Coordinates of C-alpha atoms in Angstrom, one line a residue:
Chain A
X239 CA -45.7 -2.4 -17.5
X240 CA -42.3 -1.1 -16.9
X241 CA -40.1 0.8 -19.3
X242 CA -36.4 0.0 -19.1
X243 CA -34.0 2.5 -20.6
X244 CA -31.4 0.9 -22.9
X245 CA -29.6 3.9 -24.3
X246 CA -29.0 4.6 -27.9
X247 CA -28.7 2.1 -30.8
X248 CA -25.2 1.2 -31.8
X249 CA -24.4 3.9 -34.4
X250 CA -22.2 1.3 -36.2
X251 CA -25.2 -0.6 -37.4
X252 CA -25.0 -0.3 -41.1
X253 CA -28.0 1.5 -42.6
X254 CA -29.6 -0.1 -45.7
X255 CA -28.1 1.1 -48.9
X256 CA -30.5 1.4 -51.8
X257 CA -29.3 1.9 -55.3
X258 CA -29.7 0.4 -58.7
X259 CA -26.7 -1.1 -60.3
X260 CA -27.3 -2.2 -63.8
X261 CA -24.0 -2.9 -65.5
X262 CA -24.3 -2.7 -69.3
X263 CA -21.5 -4.8 -70.8
X264 CA -18.4 -2.7 -71.5
X265 CA -20.0 0.6 -70.3
X266 CA -19.4 1.8 -66.7
X267 CA -22.3 3.3 -64.9
X268 CA -21.8 7.1 -64.5
X269 CA -24.0 6.8 -61.4
X270 CA -21.4 4.6 -59.8
X271 CA -19.7 7.6 -58.1
X272 CA -22.9 8.7 -56.3
X273 CA -23.9 5.6 -54.4
X274 CA -22.9 6.7 -50.9
X275 CA -26.2 8.0 -49.7
X276 CA -28.9 5.9 -48.1
X277 CA -32.4 6.0 -46.5
X278 CA -32.0 6.1 -42.8
X279 CA -34.5 5.1 -40.1
X280 CA -32.3 7.1 -37.7
X281 CA -33.3 10.3 -39.5
X282 CA -36.9 9.3 -39.9
X283 CA -37.3 9.0 -36.1
X284 CA -34.9 11.8 -35.2
X285 CA -32.6 9.4 -33.4
X286 CA -29.6 11.7 -33.5
X287 CA -31.2 14.8 -32.0
X288 CA -29.8 15.5 -28.5
X289 CA -33.3 15.1 -27.0
X290 CA -34.1 11.7 -28.5
X291 CA -33.8 8.5 -26.4
X292 CA -34.6 4.9 -26.8
X293 CA -36.4 2.8 -24.2
X294 CA -37.4 -0.9 -24.3
X295 CA -40.9 -2.0 -23.2
X296 CA -41.4 -4.6 -20.5
X297 CA -44.9 -6.0 -19.9
X298 CA -48.2 -5.8 -21.7
X299 CA -50.1 -2.9 -20.1
X300 CA -50.1 -1.0 -23.5
X301 CA -50.8 -4.0 -25.7
X302 CA -54.0 -2.6 -27.2
X303 CA -52.1 0.5 -28.3
X304 CA -49.9 -1.9 -30.3
X305 CA -47.0 -1.7 -27.8
X306 CA -45.7 -5.2 -27.0
X307 CA -43.3 -6.6 -24.5
X308 CA -39.8 -6.1 -25.9
X309 CA -40.6 -3.3 -28.3
X310 CA -38.3 -0.3 -28.5
X311 CA -39.8 3.1 -28.1
X312 CA -38.3 6.3 -29.5
X313 CA -38.8 9.0 -26.8
X314 CA -38.5 12.8 -27.4
X315 CA -37.8 14.8 -24.3
X316 CA -38.2 18.1 -26.0
X317 CA -42.0 17.7 -26.6
X318 CA -44.6 19.1 -24.3
X319 CA -46.6 16.2 -22.8
X320 CA -50.2 16.9 -23.7
X321 CA -53.3 14.8 -23.0
X322 CA -53.6 12.1 -25.6
X323 CA -49.8 11.6 -25.8
X324 CA -48.2 8.3 -24.9
X325 CA -45.6 9.2 -22.3
X326 CA -42.9 7.8 -20.2
X327 CA -43.6 8.8 -16.6
X328 CA -42.0 8.3 -13.3
X329 CA -44.4 6.8 -10.8
X330 CA -43.5 5.4 -7.4
X331 CA -39.9 4.6 -8.2
X332 CA -40.6 3.2 -11.6
X333 CA -40.6 4.4 -15.2
X334 CA -43.9 3.5 -16.9
X335 CA -45.4 4.0 -20.3
X336 CA -49.0 5.1 -20.4
X337 CA -51.3 7.4 -22.2
X338 CA -51.8 10.8 -20.6
X339 CA -55.4 11.8 -20.3
X340 CA -57.4 14.6 -18.9
X341 CA -60.9 14.0 -17.6
X342 CA -63.9 16.3 -17.7
X343 CA -63.1 17.6 -14.3
X344 CA -59.6 18.5 -15.3
X345 CA -58.0 15.6 -13.4
X346 CA -54.9 13.9 -15.0
X347 CA -54.6 10.2 -15.6
X348 CA -52.0 7.7 -16.7
X349 CA -54.2 5.3 -18.7
X350 CA -53.0 1.8 -19.7
X351 CA -54.2 0.1 -22.9
X352 CA -55.1 -3.2 -21.4
X353 CA -58.4 -4.0 -19.5
X354 CA -56.4 -5.9 -16.9
X355 CA -54.8 -2.7 -15.6
X356 CA -56.4 0.2 -13.8
X357 CA -55.8 3.8 -14.8
X358 CA -53.8 5.8 -12.3
X359 CA -54.8 9.3 -11.1
X360 CA -51.9 11.7 -10.8
X361 CA -51.6 15.1 -9.2
X362 CA -50.5 17.7 -11.7
X363 CA -47.7 18.8 -9.3
X364 CA -46.3 15.3 -8.8
X365 CA -46.5 14.2 -12.4
X366 CA -43.0 13.6 -13.7
X367 CA -43.0 13.0 -17.4
X368 CA -39.6 11.6 -18.6
X369 CA -40.4 12.0 -22.3
X370 CA -43.0 11.7 -25.0
X371 CA -43.2 8.5 -27.1
X372 CA -42.9 9.4 -30.8
X373 CA -42.4 5.9 -32.3
X374 CA -42.6 2.2 -31.5
X375 CA -40.2 -0.3 -33.1
X376 CA -41.9 -3.7 -33.1
X377 CA -40.3 -6.6 -34.9
X378 CA -42.5 -9.1 -36.6
X379 CA -39.5 -11.3 -37.5
X380 CA -35.9 -10.8 -36.6
X381 CA -33.8 -9.7 -39.5
Chain B
X220 CA -17.2 41.4 -24.3
X221 CA -18.7 38.8 -22.1
X222 CA -18.7 35.1 -21.5
X223 CA -21.0 32.5 -20.0
X224 CA -19.7 29.4 -18.3
X225 CA -22.2 26.6 -18.3
X226 CA -21.4 23.8 -16.0
X227 CA -23.3 20.6 -15.1
X228 CA -23.9 20.1 -11.4
X229 CA -22.3 17.0 -10.0
X230 CA -22.2 15.8 -13.6
X231 CA -21.4 12.1 -13.2
X232 CA -24.0 11.7 -10.4
X233 CA -26.6 13.6 -12.3
X234 CA -26.1 11.4 -15.4
X235 CA -27.0 8.4 -13.1
X236 CA -30.1 10.2 -11.8
X237 CA -31.4 10.9 -15.3
X238 CA -32.0 7.2 -15.8
X239 CA -33.1 6.7 -12.2
X240 CA -35.4 9.6 -11.3
X241 CA -36.3 8.1 -8.0
X242 CA -32.8 9.0 -6.8
X243 CA -33.8 12.7 -6.9
X244 CA -33.2 13.5 -3.3
X245 CA -31.0 10.5 -2.5
X246 CA -27.3 11.1 -1.9
X247 CA -25.3 9.7 -4.9
X248 CA -21.6 9.2 -5.4
X249 CA -19.6 7.9 -8.3
X250 CA -16.3 6.0 -7.9
X251 CA -13.1 6.2 -10.0
X252 CA -11.9 3.3 -12.2
X253 CA -11.7 0.0 -10.4
X254 CA -14.0 1.5 -7.7
X255 CA -11.0 3.1 -6.0
X256 CA -12.3 6.3 -4.5
X257 CA -15.1 8.8 -4.7
X258 CA -14.8 11.2 -7.6
X259 CA -18.2 12.8 -7.8
X260 CA -20.8 13.6 -5.1
X261 CA -24.2 15.2 -5.1
X262 CA -25.0 18.1 -2.7
X263 CA -26.7 15.6 -0.4
X264 CA -23.6 13.4 -0.3
X265 CA -21.4 16.4 0.4
X266 CA -23.6 17.3 3.3
X267 CA -23.0 13.9 4.8
X268 CA -19.3 14.8 5.0
X269 CA -18.1 12.4 2.3
X270 CA -14.9 14.0 1.0
X271 CA -13.7 14.0 -2.6
X272 CA -11.2 11.1 -3.0
X273 CA -12.7 9.1 -0.1
X274 CA -11.3 5.5 -0.5
X275 CA -14.3 3.3 -1.1
X276 CA -13.1 0.4 1.0
X277 CA -12.9 2.7 4.0
X278 CA -16.3 4.3 3.5
X279 CA -18.3 1.3 2.1
X280 CA -19.9 0.5 5.5
X281 CA -21.0 4.1 6.2
X282 CA -22.2 4.7 2.7
X283 CA -24.5 1.7 3.0
X284 CA -25.8 2.7 6.5
X285 CA -26.6 6.2 5.2
X286 CA -28.4 4.8 2.1
X287 CA -26.0 6.5 -0.4
X288 CA -26.4 5.3 -3.9
X289 CA -23.0 4.3 -5.2
X290 CA -22.0 3.9 -8.8
X291 CA -18.9 2.8 -10.7
X292 CA -17.8 5.3 -13.3
X293 CA -19.6 4.8 -16.6
X294 CA -17.6 7.0 -19.1
X295 CA -19.6 5.8 -22.0
X296 CA -22.8 7.2 -20.5
X297 CA -21.1 10.4 -19.3
X298 CA -19.5 11.0 -22.6
X299 CA -22.7 10.5 -24.5
X300 CA -24.7 12.7 -22.1
X301 CA -22.0 15.3 -22.4
X302 CA -22.3 15.3 -26.1
X303 CA -26.1 15.9 -25.7
X304 CA -25.5 18.8 -23.4
X305 CA -23.0 20.4 -25.8
X306 CA -25.2 19.9 -28.8
X307 CA -28.1 21.5 -26.9
X308 CA -25.9 24.5 -26.0
X309 CA -24.8 24.9 -29.6
X310 CA -28.5 25.4 -30.6
X311 CA -28.6 28.4 -28.3
X312 CA -25.2 30.1 -28.5
X313 CA -23.4 30.7 -31.8
X314 CA -19.9 30.2 -30.3
X315 CA -19.5 27.4 -27.8
X316 CA -16.1 26.2 -26.6
X317 CA -16.2 22.8 -24.8
X318 CA -13.8 23.2 -21.8
X319 CA -14.3 19.8 -20.2
X320 CA -16.7 16.9 -20.1
X321 CA -19.2 18.9 -18.1
X322 CA -18.5 22.6 -18.8
X323 CA -18.4 24.9 -21.8
X324 CA -17.7 28.6 -22.4
X325 CA -20.1 30.5 -24.6
X326 CA -18.9 33.7 -26.2
X327 CA -21.7 36.2 -25.7
X328 CA -20.1 39.0 -27.7
X329 CA -22.7 40.7 -29.9
X330 CA -25.7 38.7 -28.7
X331 CA -28.7 40.9 -28.4
X332 CA -31.3 40.9 -25.6
X333 CA -31.3 40.0 -22.0
X334 CA -28.3 37.7 -21.4
X335 CA -29.6 36.6 -18.0
X336 CA -32.8 35.4 -19.6
X337 CA -30.8 33.6 -22.2
X338 CA -28.9 31.9 -19.4
X339 CA -32.2 30.8 -17.9
X340 CA -33.3 29.5 -21.2
X341 CA -30.2 27.4 -21.6
X342 CA -30.7 26.0 -18.1
X343 CA -34.3 25.1 -18.9
X344 CA -33.5 23.6 -22.2
X345 CA -30.6 21.4 -21.0
X346 CA -32.7 20.3 -18.1
X347 CA -35.6 19.4 -20.3
X348 CA -33.7 17.7 -23.2
X349 CA -31.2 15.8 -21.0
X350 CA -32.5 15.8 -17.5
X351 CA -29.2 17.3 -16.3
X352 CA -29.1 20.4 -14.0
X353 CA -26.7 23.1 -15.1
X354 CA -25.6 26.4 -13.6
X355 CA -24.8 29.5 -15.7
X356 CA -22.2 32.1 -14.8
X357 CA -22.0 35.3 -16.9
X358 CA -19.1 37.8 -16.7
X359 CA -16.9 40.1 -18.7
X360 CA -14.0 37.7 -18.4
X361 CA -13.8 33.9 -18.3
X362 CA -12.4 34.0 -14.7
X363 CA -15.5 36.0 -13.6
X364 CA -17.8 33.8 -15.6
X365 CA -16.3 30.9 -13.7
X366 CA -16.7 32.6 -10.4
X367 CA -20.3 33.6 -11.2
X368 CA -21.0 29.9 -12.0
X369 CA -19.6 29.0 -8.6
X370 CA -22.0 31.5 -7.0
X371 CA -24.9 30.2 -9.0
X372 CA -24.3 26.7 -7.6
X373 CA -23.6 27.9 -4.1
X374 CA -26.7 30.1 -3.6
X375 CA -29.8 28.3 -4.6
X376 CA -31.8 31.5 -4.5
X377 CA -29.9 32.9 -7.6
X378 CA -32.1 30.5 -9.7
X379 CA -29.0 28.9 -11.2
X380 CA -27.9 32.0 -13.2
X381 CA -25.5 34.7 -11.9
X382 CA -24.6 37.7 -14.0
X383 CA -21.5 39.6 -12.9
X384 CA -21.3 42.2 -15.6
X385 CA -22.6 44.8 -13.1
X386 CA -19.6 46.2 -11.2
X387 CA -21.5 46.7 -7.9
X388 CA -22.7 43.1 -7.9
X389 CA -19.2 42.0 -8.9
X390 CA -17.6 43.8 -5.9
X391 CA -20.1 42.2 -3.5
X392 CA -19.4 38.7 -4.7
X393 CA -15.6 39.2 -4.9
X394 CA -15.6 40.4 -1.2
X395 CA -17.3 37.3 0.1
X396 CA -15.7 34.7 -2.2
X397 CA -12.6 33.0 -0.7
X398 CA -9.6 33.3 -2.9
X399 CA -9.5 29.5 -3.2
X400 CA -12.8 29.6 -5.2
X401 CA -11.1 31.6 -8.0
X402 CA -10.4 29.6 -11.2
X403 CA -6.8 28.2 -11.1
X404 CA -6.1 29.2 -7.5
X405 CA -7.1 26.2 -5.4
X406 CA -6.2 25.2 -1.9
X407 CA -2.4 25.0 -2.0
X408 CA -2.0 28.4 -3.7
X409 CA -4.5 30.1 -1.3
X410 CA -2.4 28.8 1.6
X411 CA 0.6 30.7 0.1
X412 CA -1.5 33.8 -0.5
X413 CA -2.8 34.0 3.1
X414 CA 0.5 35.4 4.6
X415 CA 0.2 38.3 2.1
X416 CA -3.2 39.1 3.4
X417 CA -4.9 37.8 0.3
X418 CA -8.0 36.0 1.6
X419 CA -10.9 37.0 -0.7
X420 CA -11.1 37.2 -4.4
X421 CA -11.3 40.9 -3.9
X422 CA -7.9 40.9 -2.2
X423 CA -6.4 39.1 -5.1
X424 CA -8.0 41.4 -7.7
X425 CA -6.5 44.5 -6.1
X426 CA -3.1 43.2 -5.1
X427 CA -0.1 44.7 -6.6
X428 CA 0.4 43.0 -10.0
X429 CA 4.2 43.1 -10.1
X430 CA 4.5 41.2 -6.8
X431 CA 2.1 38.6 -8.0
X432 CA 4.2 38.0 -11.0
X433 CA 7.5 38.0 -9.1
X434 CA 6.4 35.7 -6.3
X435 CA 3.9 33.5 -8.1
X436 CA 3.4 33.5 -11.9
X437 CA 2.3 35.5 -14.9
X438 CA -0.9 33.4 -14.8
X439 CA -1.8 34.6 -11.3
X440 CA -1.2 38.1 -12.3
X441 CA -3.5 37.6 -15.3
X442 CA -6.1 36.0 -13.1
X443 CA -6.1 39.1 -10.8
X444 CA -6.6 41.3 -13.9
X445 CA -9.4 39.1 -15.1
X446 CA -11.1 39.5 -11.7
X447 CA -11.0 43.3 -12.3
X448 CA -12.9 42.7 -15.6
X449 CA -10.0 42.8 -18.1
X450 CA -10.0 39.7 -20.3
X451 CA -6.5 38.3 -20.8
X452 CA -6.6 34.6 -20.0
X453 CA -7.0 31.7 -22.4
X454 CA -8.7 28.7 -20.7
X455 CA -5.7 26.5 -21.4
X456 CA -3.6 28.6 -19.1
X457 CA -5.5 28.0 -15.9
X458 CA -5.3 24.9 -13.7
X459 CA -4.2 21.4 -14.7
X460 CA -7.2 19.7 -16.3
X461 CA -9.0 16.5 -15.7
X462 CA -10.1 16.2 -19.3
X463 CA -8.7 17.6 -22.5
X464 CA -10.9 18.5 -25.4
X465 CA -10.0 19.5 -28.9
X466 CA -13.0 20.5 -30.8
X467 CA -13.3 22.7 -33.8
X468 CA -15.7 23.8 -36.5
X469 CA -14.6 22.8 -40.0
X470 CA -13.7 25.6 -42.5
X471 CA -16.8 24.4 -44.4
X472 CA -19.2 21.5 -44.2
X473 CA -17.6 18.2 -44.9
X474 CA -19.5 15.2 -46.4
X475 CA -16.9 12.6 -47.1
X476 CA -15.0 10.4 -44.7
X477 CA -11.5 11.2 -45.9
X478 CA -11.2 14.9 -44.9
X479 CA -12.9 14.3 -41.6
X480 CA -10.4 11.6 -40.9
X481 CA -7.6 14.1 -41.6
X482 CA -9.2 16.7 -39.3
X483 CA -9.8 14.2 -36.5
X484 CA -6.2 12.9 -36.8
X485 CA -5.0 16.5 -36.5
X486 CA -7.3 17.2 -33.5
X487 CA -6.1 14.0 -31.7
X488 CA -2.5 15.2 -32.3
X489 CA -3.2 18.5 -30.8
X490 CA -4.9 16.9 -27.8
X491 CA -1.9 14.6 -27.4
X492 CA 0.3 17.7 -27.3
X493 CA -1.8 19.4 -24.6
X494 CA -1.7 16.1 -22.7
X495 CA 2.1 16.0 -22.8
X496 CA 2.4 19.6 -21.9
X497 CA 0.7 19.1 -18.6
X498 CA 2.6 15.8 -18.0
X499 CA -0.5 13.5 -18.0
X500 CA -1.5 10.2 -19.5
X501 CA -5.0 9.6 -20.9
X502 CA -6.9 6.5 -19.8
X503 CA -9.7 6.9 -22.2
X504 CA -10.5 8.7 -25.4
X505 CA -13.8 9.7 -27.1
X506 CA -14.5 11.1 -30.5
X507 CA -17.6 12.9 -31.7
X508 CA -18.7 14.4 -35.0
X509 CA -21.8 16.4 -35.7
X510 CA -23.7 18.4 -38.3
X511 CA -24.7 22.0 -37.7
X512 CA -27.5 22.5 -35.1
X513 CA -28.8 25.8 -36.5
X514 CA -29.6 25.4 -40.2
X515 CA -33.3 24.8 -40.6
X516 CA -34.3 21.9 -42.7
X517 CA -30.8 20.4 -42.7
X518 CA -30.7 16.9 -41.3
X519 CA -29.0 16.8 -37.9
X520 CA -26.7 14.1 -36.7
X521 CA -24.4 13.7 -33.8
X522 CA -22.3 10.6 -33.3
X523 CA -20.2 9.9 -30.2
X524 CA -18.0 6.9 -29.6
X525 CA -15.8 6.0 -26.7
X526 CA -12.6 4.4 -28.0
X527 CA -10.6 2.0 -25.8
X528 CA -6.9 2.6 -25.3
X529 CA -4.6 -0.4 -24.8
X530 CA -2.9 1.4 -21.8
X531 CA -2.8 4.9 -20.3
X532 CA -0.8 6.8 -22.8
X533 CA 0.3 10.2 -24.3
X534 CA 1.6 8.6 -27.5
X535 CA 0.2 10.5 -30.5
X536 CA 0.2 7.4 -32.6
X537 CA -1.9 5.4 -30.2
X538 CA -4.3 8.2 -29.6
X539 CA -4.8 9.0 -33.3
X540 CA -5.3 5.3 -34.1
X541 CA -8.0 4.9 -31.4
X542 CA -9.7 8.1 -32.6
X543 CA -9.8 7.0 -36.2
X544 CA -11.2 3.6 -35.3
X545 CA -14.0 5.4 -33.4
X546 CA -14.6 7.7 -36.4
X547 CA -15.1 4.7 -38.7
X548 CA -17.9 3.5 -36.4
X549 CA -19.8 6.8 -36.2
X550 CA -19.4 8.3 -39.6
X551 CA -22.5 8.1 -41.7
X552 CA -22.7 9.3 -45.3
X553 CA -25.3 11.8 -46.4
X554 CA -24.7 14.5 -43.8
X555 CA -23.1 17.9 -43.9
X556 CA -20.6 17.7 -41.0
X557 CA -19.6 20.9 -39.3
X558 CA -17.6 19.9 -36.3
X559 CA -15.4 17.1 -34.8
X560 CA -14.2 16.6 -31.3
X561 CA -11.6 14.6 -29.5
X562 CA -11.9 14.2 -25.8
X563 CA -9.2 12.7 -23.5
X564 CA -10.6 11.4 -20.3
X565 CA -9.5 9.7 -17.1
X566 CA -6.3 11.7 -17.0
X567 CA -3.6 10.8 -14.5
X568 CA -0.1 11.8 -13.7
X569 CA 2.8 9.7 -15.1
X570 CA 3.6 6.8 -12.8
X571 CA 0.1 7.1 -11.2
X572 CA -1.1 3.9 -12.7
X573 CA -0.2 0.2 -12.2
X574 CA 0.5 -1.6 -15.4
X575 CA -1.8 -4.5 -16.3
X576 CA 0.4 -7.6 -16.6
X577 CA -1.6 -8.9 -19.6
X578 CA -2.2 -5.6 -21.4
X579 CA 0.0 -4.7 -24.4
X580 CA 3.1 -2.8 -23.5
X581 CA 3.8 0.7 -24.7
X582 CA 6.0 0.9 -27.8
X583 CA 9.7 1.1 -26.8
X584 CA 11.1 4.5 -27.0
X585 CA 7.7 6.2 -27.3
X586 CA 8.5 8.7 -24.5
X587 CA 11.7 9.8 -26.1
X588 CA 10.2 10.0 -29.5
X589 CA 7.3 12.2 -28.3
X590 CA 9.6 14.4 -26.3
X591 CA 11.8 14.9 -29.4
X592 CA 8.8 15.7 -31.6
X593 CA 7.5 18.3 -29.2
X594 CA 11.0 19.9 -28.9
X595 CA 11.3 20.1 -32.7
X596 CA 7.8 21.5 -33.1
X597 CA 8.4 24.0 -30.4
X598 CA 11.4 25.3 -32.3
X599 CA 10.4 24.9 -35.9
X600 CA 6.8 25.7 -35.6
X601 CA 3.7 23.6 -34.9
X602 CA 3.2 20.7 -37.2
X603 CA 6.7 20.6 -38.5
X604 CA 6.7 16.9 -37.5
X605 CA 3.4 15.2 -37.7
X606 CA 1.8 11.9 -38.6
X607 CA 1.5 11.2 -42.3
X608 CA -2.3 11.2 -41.9
X609 CA -2.4 14.9 -41.1
X610 CA -2.0 17.1 -44.2
X611 CA -0.1 20.3 -44.1
X612 CA -2.8 22.1 -46.0
X613 CA -6.1 20.2 -45.8
X614 CA -8.0 19.9 -49.1
X615 CA -11.8 19.9 -48.9
X616 CA -14.5 17.9 -50.5
X617 CA -15.8 18.7 -53.9
X618 CA -19.0 20.6 -54.4
X619 CA -22.1 19.3 -56.2
X620 CA -24.3 22.2 -57.0
X621 CA -26.2 21.0 -60.0
X622 CA -28.2 18.3 -58.4
X623 CA -31.7 17.0 -59.1
X624 CA -34.0 15.6 -56.5
X625 CA -32.6 12.6 -54.6
X626 CA -35.4 10.3 -55.4
X627 CA -34.0 7.2 -53.8
X628 CA -31.8 8.6 -51.0
X629 CA -33.8 11.3 -49.3
X630 CA -37.2 11.1 -47.5
X631 CA -38.2 14.6 -48.6
X632 CA -37.4 14.1 -52.3
X633 CA -39.1 10.8 -53.1
X634 CA -40.8 10.6 -56.5
X635 CA -44.4 11.6 -56.1
X636 CA -47.2 9.9 -58.1
X637 CA -50.9 10.8 -58.0

């Protein structure tokens, strides 16, 4: 499975505004002046931090980890990649998303979540982790 | 007093490499608008003898033979990566002044601890967070910080950080650095300095100041003094720039759009003035706004937007318009904004561009109007004539200190039920 970097989401996309607006007849709501705030998915996933990046998933090698073709991953470059993390790694001229694992002998592996794919042993010196995946955006229906 | 100059190595090329890590050891060049000529080269590309400004159509064949990766300029990407670098630096240094798209001065005055180690930490963090390699030069003046940065890039064994605060080390570098490497000197000026026996930075530093002023300029005299460790130069004074940046912290945190709009209009006006002062036109503009990067627990936000210009221009009205349209797109409510920035890119000399037959035409009389405004402001004081959007004395947003939990608007303050 390949990971293709698509940059950041368009900041112009309007976040969902959530407020209650009962309008009793003849009496203006005093809350009307305070409706500019909103819940933000950007904040929840830390999208605006200088070390956060978005990548899109291609292929199904991580399907059993719930990562599907076309999903968008939130990637944090500031995190230390530890065994157990899902990482974006550079392998043989390709960026790939896999789980980083350490075996009993201390060897490092990039492990897919799909029985059709084989785990890949990596030398600690040649392991190039691009970033650590913190979140997966998977749509079940297009809004 | 001391400064650090943090500068990205082969910035445009390095941005391309972030997203293509397999190009790590491959020579990379980036071309100017319309793929005219080479405007950025990696170290490997320089070693192949590809000169700056090499016309692409003449070099295409050779670049292909040598396996050079060639990219058209992607200002959206570079501007966005630049904003990431600057935001990262602001998390490390209390006072950062963006000097161009790929370099920034940090004022180190009063910072405790080992400054060289701090430089190393900046390098590591920028590398890790953005994938961009930077060099750090430290010195008692900006000119020395800049020269230190050049040394950091030139000698790999320095580990990317050079500190020139030590006078002995300073002397050693000044003696081996050609005068052309000094900030604001360049090739043409060094040719004129050679007959006076000024070949190294050391020669310039110790040349008789009065002669420098008489035969060259006050700026060169100041540069010489800066090389001796006496700060006296504002960055605006040295060298015509390739990018112009006006960025400032707000007097206090701003939450609403209206005052930020005013601030941005005023920054864009200032940038336009700088642009006209050096006789250039801007081909592209970018705006950025951000929250503080230090305050713990405060949500962080950093929005960047490239804004298209209808034609290369120095017209304040066109630039402010573009900047405000960009602001509309990146402003998001609910944040405490601390800073805004206007960046003018793709600068060129007047008459250096060919007009697009189908593009809108500049407003008639714009040049004369701008020249008149600049003349009046020069005489009557800055801001005597300005756009109506820019207030004489900005008013700030209201405070709301008696606030309960934000149940429906803040993740941390949702109503809890057990």
